[in-house]
Amino acid sequence: MEKQEVEQLDAPIILAVKGQTRNTVAYKLAKHLKYPLIDQDEITPFLQNSKHLNNISFEISLSIASIQLKELKLGVIISTPLSQKTQLDNLKKQAKSAGALLVIIQCLPKDGSNDFNIEGVPRLIVDPRKQTFVAEEFVSDELDKVRKRSYRHLHPLIFKNKLIPESEVKCSRCQETIPGPYYQCFLGCDEYIFHKACGELPGDLEQVGENCPKYLRVTEPEYLFPENLRSNCKICKYKGTEFSDGCHDCLFQTNMKGGFLPIIVNHESHAHPLNLLMMPLSYNYEFRCSGCGDFGHSTSYRCYDCNFNLHVSCILLPRTVSYNYDKHPLRLTYDSLEQSYLEKSYCEACKEERNPEHWFYYCPACESSTHLNCVTNQSTRS
């Protein structure tokens, strides 16, 4: 895993340095990292007859950066006022198209240009007024941490019930702009951001259960995706490699493209949205299912806040079933807090003890409880 992490850190990076002391910081970083430096202030004097100096000089800087990133596969440092949100949006697009990581370095004091909230991008603060800026220390203490976090994390998605004014942010699934409620990576990256509906698509778990391939719903899944639906992530694309089932981002992208499982499920058994987690088999990821109590491997629906995990098969259990040994429909039940459930802590089918902390099927008419497995082995959906 350590080797894989180092390889992923070889992907290019854009450092956009803004603020009054940006030139000093940018030049020191360029010298230490041996990255090309594009200084917007050096371009502006040649455009004195233009009415839109800031925008034009920024676009020229961006064009030069594109060549470094895409053609030469180099990281790049841009010293820029970055005074408009549209400029930040263009930087994001540039980074995404080049498979690069964008980091904003805010130098203090600010330069007095129009300021705006910077969201969806890692931002580091530098204040040379307090201590001399040392590029080597900054890279090892701050920048490398951001790079590792950005390239090696699982993108836990959280729901944001707010509007994005004049949004140019596009949904990772449908590629349409996102005006309001959305899911975004908790760590602030904008690699994965979804409309609420796209994140939960398809929302009908009954339909998902009918279409979900068996190799994803077993306790020890295999990633036998059809070749025409396999998709590589931006890091693997940059390295020139195809889809890899040893890369969790490739697995995520492939599931998103194929629509096998919802990325987010709002399940009645838990108060928070559950994230689909697809880990490479080589990671030996293991969890205990909060539904049935059995262990699972590699693929789960997870609440990161609560350490709550469910098997794919458990999240797809039918809410009601018809059972051969009961004339009434049985209801999937998630807890045994009610006294009537506690008194019936054995399985009506096999007559063995039932763990009251695990899910079960319940018949309100007969006040009987049945193990999940005892029902699903001989039941039909109602």
XYZ file of C-alpha atoms in Angstrom:
382
model
C 0.000 0.000 0.000
C 2.873 2.396 0.687
C 4.206 1.924 -2.854
C 0.775 2.593 -4.340
C 0.471 5.769 -2.268
C 3.784 7.144 -3.509
C 2.852 6.422 -7.119
C -0.384 8.343 -6.779
C 1.476 11.348 -5.371
C 3.303 11.607 -8.695
C 0.173 13.112 -10.262
C 0.614 16.814 -11.138
C -0.325 19.631 -8.819
C -1.345 23.263 -9.335
C -0.318 25.673 -6.583
C -2.194 28.957 -6.935
C -0.529 31.488 -4.650
C -2.443 34.672 -3.794
C -2.056 37.579 -1.349
C 0.359 40.507 -0.925
C 3.446 38.354 -0.350
C 2.571 35.813 -3.045
C 5.613 36.500 -5.235
C 8.109 35.753 -2.472
C 6.303 32.560 -1.469
C 5.768 31.436 -5.070
C 9.410 31.956 -6.060
C 10.697 30.019 -3.044
C 8.316 27.129 -3.722
C 9.239 27.033 -7.416
C 12.929 26.930 -6.571
C 12.481 24.121 -4.032
C 10.015 21.993 -6.016
C 11.644 22.783 -9.389
C 8.206 23.580 -10.817
C 7.664 26.154 -13.573
C 6.497 29.470 -12.134
C 3.904 31.579 -13.945
C 3.729 35.069 -12.509
C 0.596 36.894 -13.643
C 2.106 40.198 -12.575
C 4.917 39.700 -15.118
C 2.378 39.287 -17.921
C 0.149 42.269 -17.105
C 2.579 45.092 -18.130
C 2.539 43.843 -21.730
C -1.240 44.340 -21.880
C -1.461 47.995 -20.876
C -3.696 48.858 -23.831
C -6.269 46.225 -22.906
C -9.448 47.054 -20.962
C -9.513 43.757 -19.065
C -5.970 43.327 -17.826
C -6.729 41.000 -14.936
C -8.852 38.547 -16.904
C -6.593 38.420 -19.953
C -3.374 37.998 -17.981
C -5.037 35.267 -15.944
C -6.196 33.421 -19.084
C -2.668 33.620 -20.527
C -1.283 32.225 -17.272
C -3.824 29.405 -17.410
C -2.925 28.618 -21.014
C 0.767 28.350 -20.170
C -0.088 26.155 -17.174
C -2.102 23.837 -19.424
C 0.961 23.089 -21.549
C 3.057 22.294 -18.474
C 0.402 20.009 -17.016
C -0.904 18.138 -20.049
C 2.054 18.033 -22.410
C 5.045 18.035 -20.082
C 3.356 16.318 -17.099
C 4.809 18.905 -14.739
C 3.367 20.524 -11.671
C 3.009 24.283 -11.885
C 2.938 27.316 -9.577
C 0.813 30.323 -10.501
C 1.300 33.603 -8.688
C -2.032 35.369 -9.145
C -4.358 37.857 -7.426
C -7.159 35.303 -8.032
C -9.657 38.069 -7.460
C -12.741 36.555 -9.089
C -14.720 33.402 -8.438
C -14.859 32.707 -12.174
C -11.065 32.500 -12.151
C -11.188 29.891 -9.382
C -13.797 27.945 -11.356
C -11.505 27.990 -14.399
C -8.617 26.729 -12.278
C -10.815 23.873 -11.057
C -11.700 22.953 -14.629
C -8.046 23.044 -15.621
C -7.096 20.779 -12.715
C -9.876 18.327 -13.453
C -9.071 18.066 -17.160
C -5.381 17.456 -16.387
C -6.010 15.010 -13.529
C -4.191 17.429 -11.231
C -4.628 18.473 -7.619
C -5.407 22.163 -7.114
C -4.223 23.811 -3.875
C -4.788 27.472 -3.018
C -2.049 29.091 -0.939
C -3.387 32.237 0.733
C -0.574 34.579 1.716
C -1.268 37.119 4.444
C -1.956 39.945 4.480
C -4.544 39.709 1.742
C -3.945 42.014 -1.200
C -7.219 43.942 -1.003
C -8.680 42.476 -4.186
C -12.246 41.214 -4.186
C -12.395 38.272 -1.794
C -14.801 35.331 -1.934
C -15.361 32.036 -0.191
C -13.084 29.296 -1.500
C -14.933 25.967 -1.331
C -14.187 22.524 -2.653
C -10.427 23.160 -2.853
C -7.696 22.610 -0.236
C -6.429 25.953 1.054
C -3.278 26.618 3.058
C -2.512 29.855 4.906
C 0.953 31.423 4.911
C 1.879 34.501 6.953
C 5.494 35.600 6.346
C 4.956 38.464 8.808
C 5.110 36.025 11.725
C 8.092 33.978 10.579
C 10.307 33.636 7.539
C 8.771 31.408 4.910
C 10.883 28.269 4.385
C 9.726 26.330 1.334
C 11.266 23.004 2.432
C 9.430 23.071 5.771
C 6.158 24.184 4.200
C 6.225 21.352 1.658
C 7.004 18.624 4.208
C 4.784 19.964 7.027
C 1.752 21.199 5.107
C 1.669 20.487 1.372
C 2.559 16.780 1.510
C -0.244 16.173 4.022
C -2.757 17.741 1.642
C -1.468 15.698 -1.277
C -1.750 12.418 0.624
C -5.199 13.280 1.970
C -6.449 14.326 -1.448
C -5.160 11.337 -3.400
C -5.684 8.645 -0.795
C -9.075 9.059 0.776
C -12.425 7.365 0.375
C -14.524 10.469 -0.298
C -17.084 10.172 2.512
C -20.054 12.132 1.181
C -22.137 14.439 3.363
C -25.416 16.123 2.508
C -25.463 19.920 2.192
C -28.942 21.387 2.140
C -28.048 24.777 0.728
C -27.924 26.673 -2.549
C -24.790 27.368 -4.565
C -25.282 30.921 -5.959
C -24.413 31.302 -9.639
C -23.052 27.778 -9.574
C -20.827 26.421 -12.312
C -20.115 23.275 -10.303
C -21.218 20.199 -12.230
C -22.579 16.943 -10.892
C -20.070 14.084 -11.174
C -22.823 11.831 -12.476
C -25.067 13.785 -14.862
C -22.621 16.653 -15.619
C -25.360 19.262 -15.114
C -24.786 22.287 -12.871
C -25.742 21.977 -9.206
C -27.859 24.890 -7.915
C -28.914 23.352 -4.630
C -29.062 20.483 -2.224
C -26.125 18.201 -2.939
C -23.699 15.599 -1.624
C -20.000 16.470 -1.441
C -16.863 14.855 -0.091
C -16.559 15.632 3.630
C -12.854 16.467 3.195
C -13.695 19.383 0.900
C -12.419 18.023 -2.409
C -14.601 18.536 -5.464
C -13.723 15.271 -7.221
C -17.094 13.829 -6.253
C -20.109 16.089 -5.895
C -23.655 15.045 -6.738
C -27.168 16.370 -6.998
C -29.170 14.845 -4.162
C -31.150 12.739 -6.638
C -28.037 11.621 -8.550
C -26.253 10.551 -5.367
C -29.250 8.449 -4.343
C -29.925 7.052 -7.833
C -31.597 4.620 -8.202
C -33.584 5.411 -5.065
C -35.936 2.424 -5.263
C -34.145 -0.334 -3.339
C -36.669 -2.866 -4.601
C -35.499 -2.093 -8.136
C -31.854 -2.157 -7.055
C -32.366 -5.592 -5.521
C -33.767 -6.932 -8.771
C -30.888 -5.577 -10.872
C -27.904 -5.902 -8.530
C -25.527 -8.635 -9.738
C -24.994 -11.519 -7.366
C -21.224 -10.933 -7.201
C -21.831 -7.628 -5.353
C -24.388 -8.842 -2.824
C -22.585 -11.871 -1.401
C -20.643 -11.732 1.879
C -17.316 -11.920 0.051
C -17.961 -10.043 -3.218
C -15.956 -10.143 -6.436
C -15.678 -7.254 -8.873
C -16.706 -9.010 -12.084
C -17.927 -5.894 -13.867
C -18.579 -6.213 -17.620
C -15.567 -4.929 -19.546
C -17.588 -2.305 -21.444
C -18.660 -0.703 -18.139
C -15.276 -0.635 -16.427
C -13.955 2.875 -15.864
C -10.587 4.118 -14.637
C -10.213 7.005 -12.209
C -8.374 10.241 -12.994
C -5.171 9.087 -11.260
C -5.037 5.837 -13.230
C -5.784 7.780 -16.424
C -2.876 10.084 -15.680
C -0.574 7.091 -15.114
C -1.784 5.615 -18.406
C -3.323 2.525 -16.808
C -6.726 1.003 -17.382
C -9.384 0.048 -14.838
C -7.880 -1.653 -11.787
C -9.885 -3.607 -9.212
C -7.026 -2.776 -6.856
C -8.014 0.924 -6.908
C -11.036 2.021 -4.858
C -11.564 5.094 -7.070
C -11.758 2.896 -10.188
C -14.313 0.719 -8.418
C -16.303 3.805 -7.416
C -16.213 5.225 -10.959
C -17.261 1.894 -12.467
C -20.195 1.514 -10.111
C -21.263 5.086 -10.848
C -21.054 4.472 -14.612
C -22.843 1.121 -14.470
C -25.476 2.141 -11.919
C -25.151 -1.146 -10.044
C -25.653 0.258 -6.543
C -26.720 3.663 -5.158
C -23.823 5.794 -3.973
C -25.922 7.039 -1.041
C -28.782 5.275 0.735
C -31.057 6.922 3.291
C -32.139 3.851 5.197
C -34.866 3.775 7.831
C -32.626 1.766 10.184
C -30.204 4.665 10.670
C -30.460 8.428 11.161
C -27.636 9.417 8.776
C -27.037 8.811 5.045
C -25.058 5.640 4.328
C -22.107 5.778 1.892
C -21.335 2.950 -0.488
C -17.822 1.723 0.295
C -16.089 -0.495 -2.297
C -12.613 -1.558 -1.228
C -10.109 -3.549 -3.314
C -10.068 -7.212 -2.305
C -6.337 -6.953 -1.571
C -7.041 -4.520 1.291
C -8.749 -7.291 3.321
C -11.321 -4.789 4.562
C -13.628 -6.494 7.061
C -16.615 -5.176 9.010
C -19.382 -6.460 11.240
C -22.830 -5.818 9.794
C -25.064 -3.789 12.111
C -28.106 -5.533 10.616
C -27.490 -9.259 10.780
C -24.418 -9.261 13.025
C -22.276 -11.314 10.627
C -18.933 -10.235 9.221
C -18.626 -8.879 5.701
C -15.791 -8.068 3.355
C -14.792 -5.381 0.862
C -18.194 -3.786 0.103
C -20.560 -2.174 2.598
C -22.866 0.748 3.218
C -21.239 2.803 5.939
C -21.955 5.737 8.218
C -18.516 7.159 8.941
C -19.719 9.131 11.965
C -21.265 6.172 13.779
C -19.150 3.242 12.522
C -22.426 1.729 11.302
C -22.067 -0.810 8.461
C -24.498 -2.914 6.455
C -24.024 -5.726 3.975
C -25.295 -4.916 0.498
C -27.582 -7.952 0.883
C -28.995 -6.605 4.161
C -29.719 -3.153 2.791
C -31.598 -4.820 -0.085
C -33.750 -7.027 2.155
C -37.459 -6.737 1.296
C -39.401 -4.691 3.851
C -42.249 -7.209 3.924
C -42.295 -10.867 2.918
C -44.737 -13.715 2.645
C -43.618 -16.729 4.647
C -44.641 -20.356 4.166
C -45.344 -20.944 7.861
C -47.299 -17.767 8.585
C -50.465 -16.623 6.838
C -49.666 -12.967 7.601
C -47.031 -10.823 5.908
C -43.845 -10.418 7.980
C -42.306 -6.990 8.526
C -38.581 -6.288 8.578
C -37.813 -4.887 12.045
C -34.635 -3.109 13.075
C -34.622 -3.084 16.864
C -36.005 -4.951 19.855
C -36.592 -2.030 22.198
C -40.295 -2.732 22.573
C -41.160 -5.124 25.384
C -43.218 -7.357 23.114
C -40.128 -7.983 20.963
C -37.911 -8.714 23.950
C -40.311 -11.330 25.235
C -40.101 -13.155 21.894
C -36.299 -13.417 21.678
C -36.333 -16.771 19.935
C -36.957 -17.615 16.314
C -40.416 -18.964 15.504
C -39.024 -20.990 12.600
C -35.964 -22.765 13.992
C -36.880 -22.376 17.695
C -33.380 -21.164 18.491
C -32.450 -18.035 20.405
C -32.511 -14.736 18.514
C -30.063 -11.923 19.299
C -32.326 -8.936 20.138
C -29.692 -6.512 18.777
C -29.993 -7.883 15.243
C -32.664 -7.307 12.641
C -35.507 -9.810 12.309
C -38.834 -10.345 10.607
C -41.872 -9.793 12.799
C -45.524 -10.742 12.502
C -47.637 -8.193 14.448
C -50.730 -10.431 14.305
C -49.010 -13.471 15.814
C -46.393 -11.484 17.756
C -43.758 -13.859 16.398
C -40.153 -13.147 15.466
C -38.014 -14.945 12.913
C -34.341 -14.879 11.978
C -33.551 -13.095 8.732
C -31.982 -16.208 7.221
C -34.829 -18.463 8.280
C -37.271 -16.231 6.419
C -35.241 -15.327 3.331
C -34.372 -18.959 2.625
C -38.033 -19.818 2.007
C -39.917 -16.535 1.566
C -41.254 -14.549 -1.372
C -41.565 -10.797 -1.664
C -45.013 -9.385 -1.148
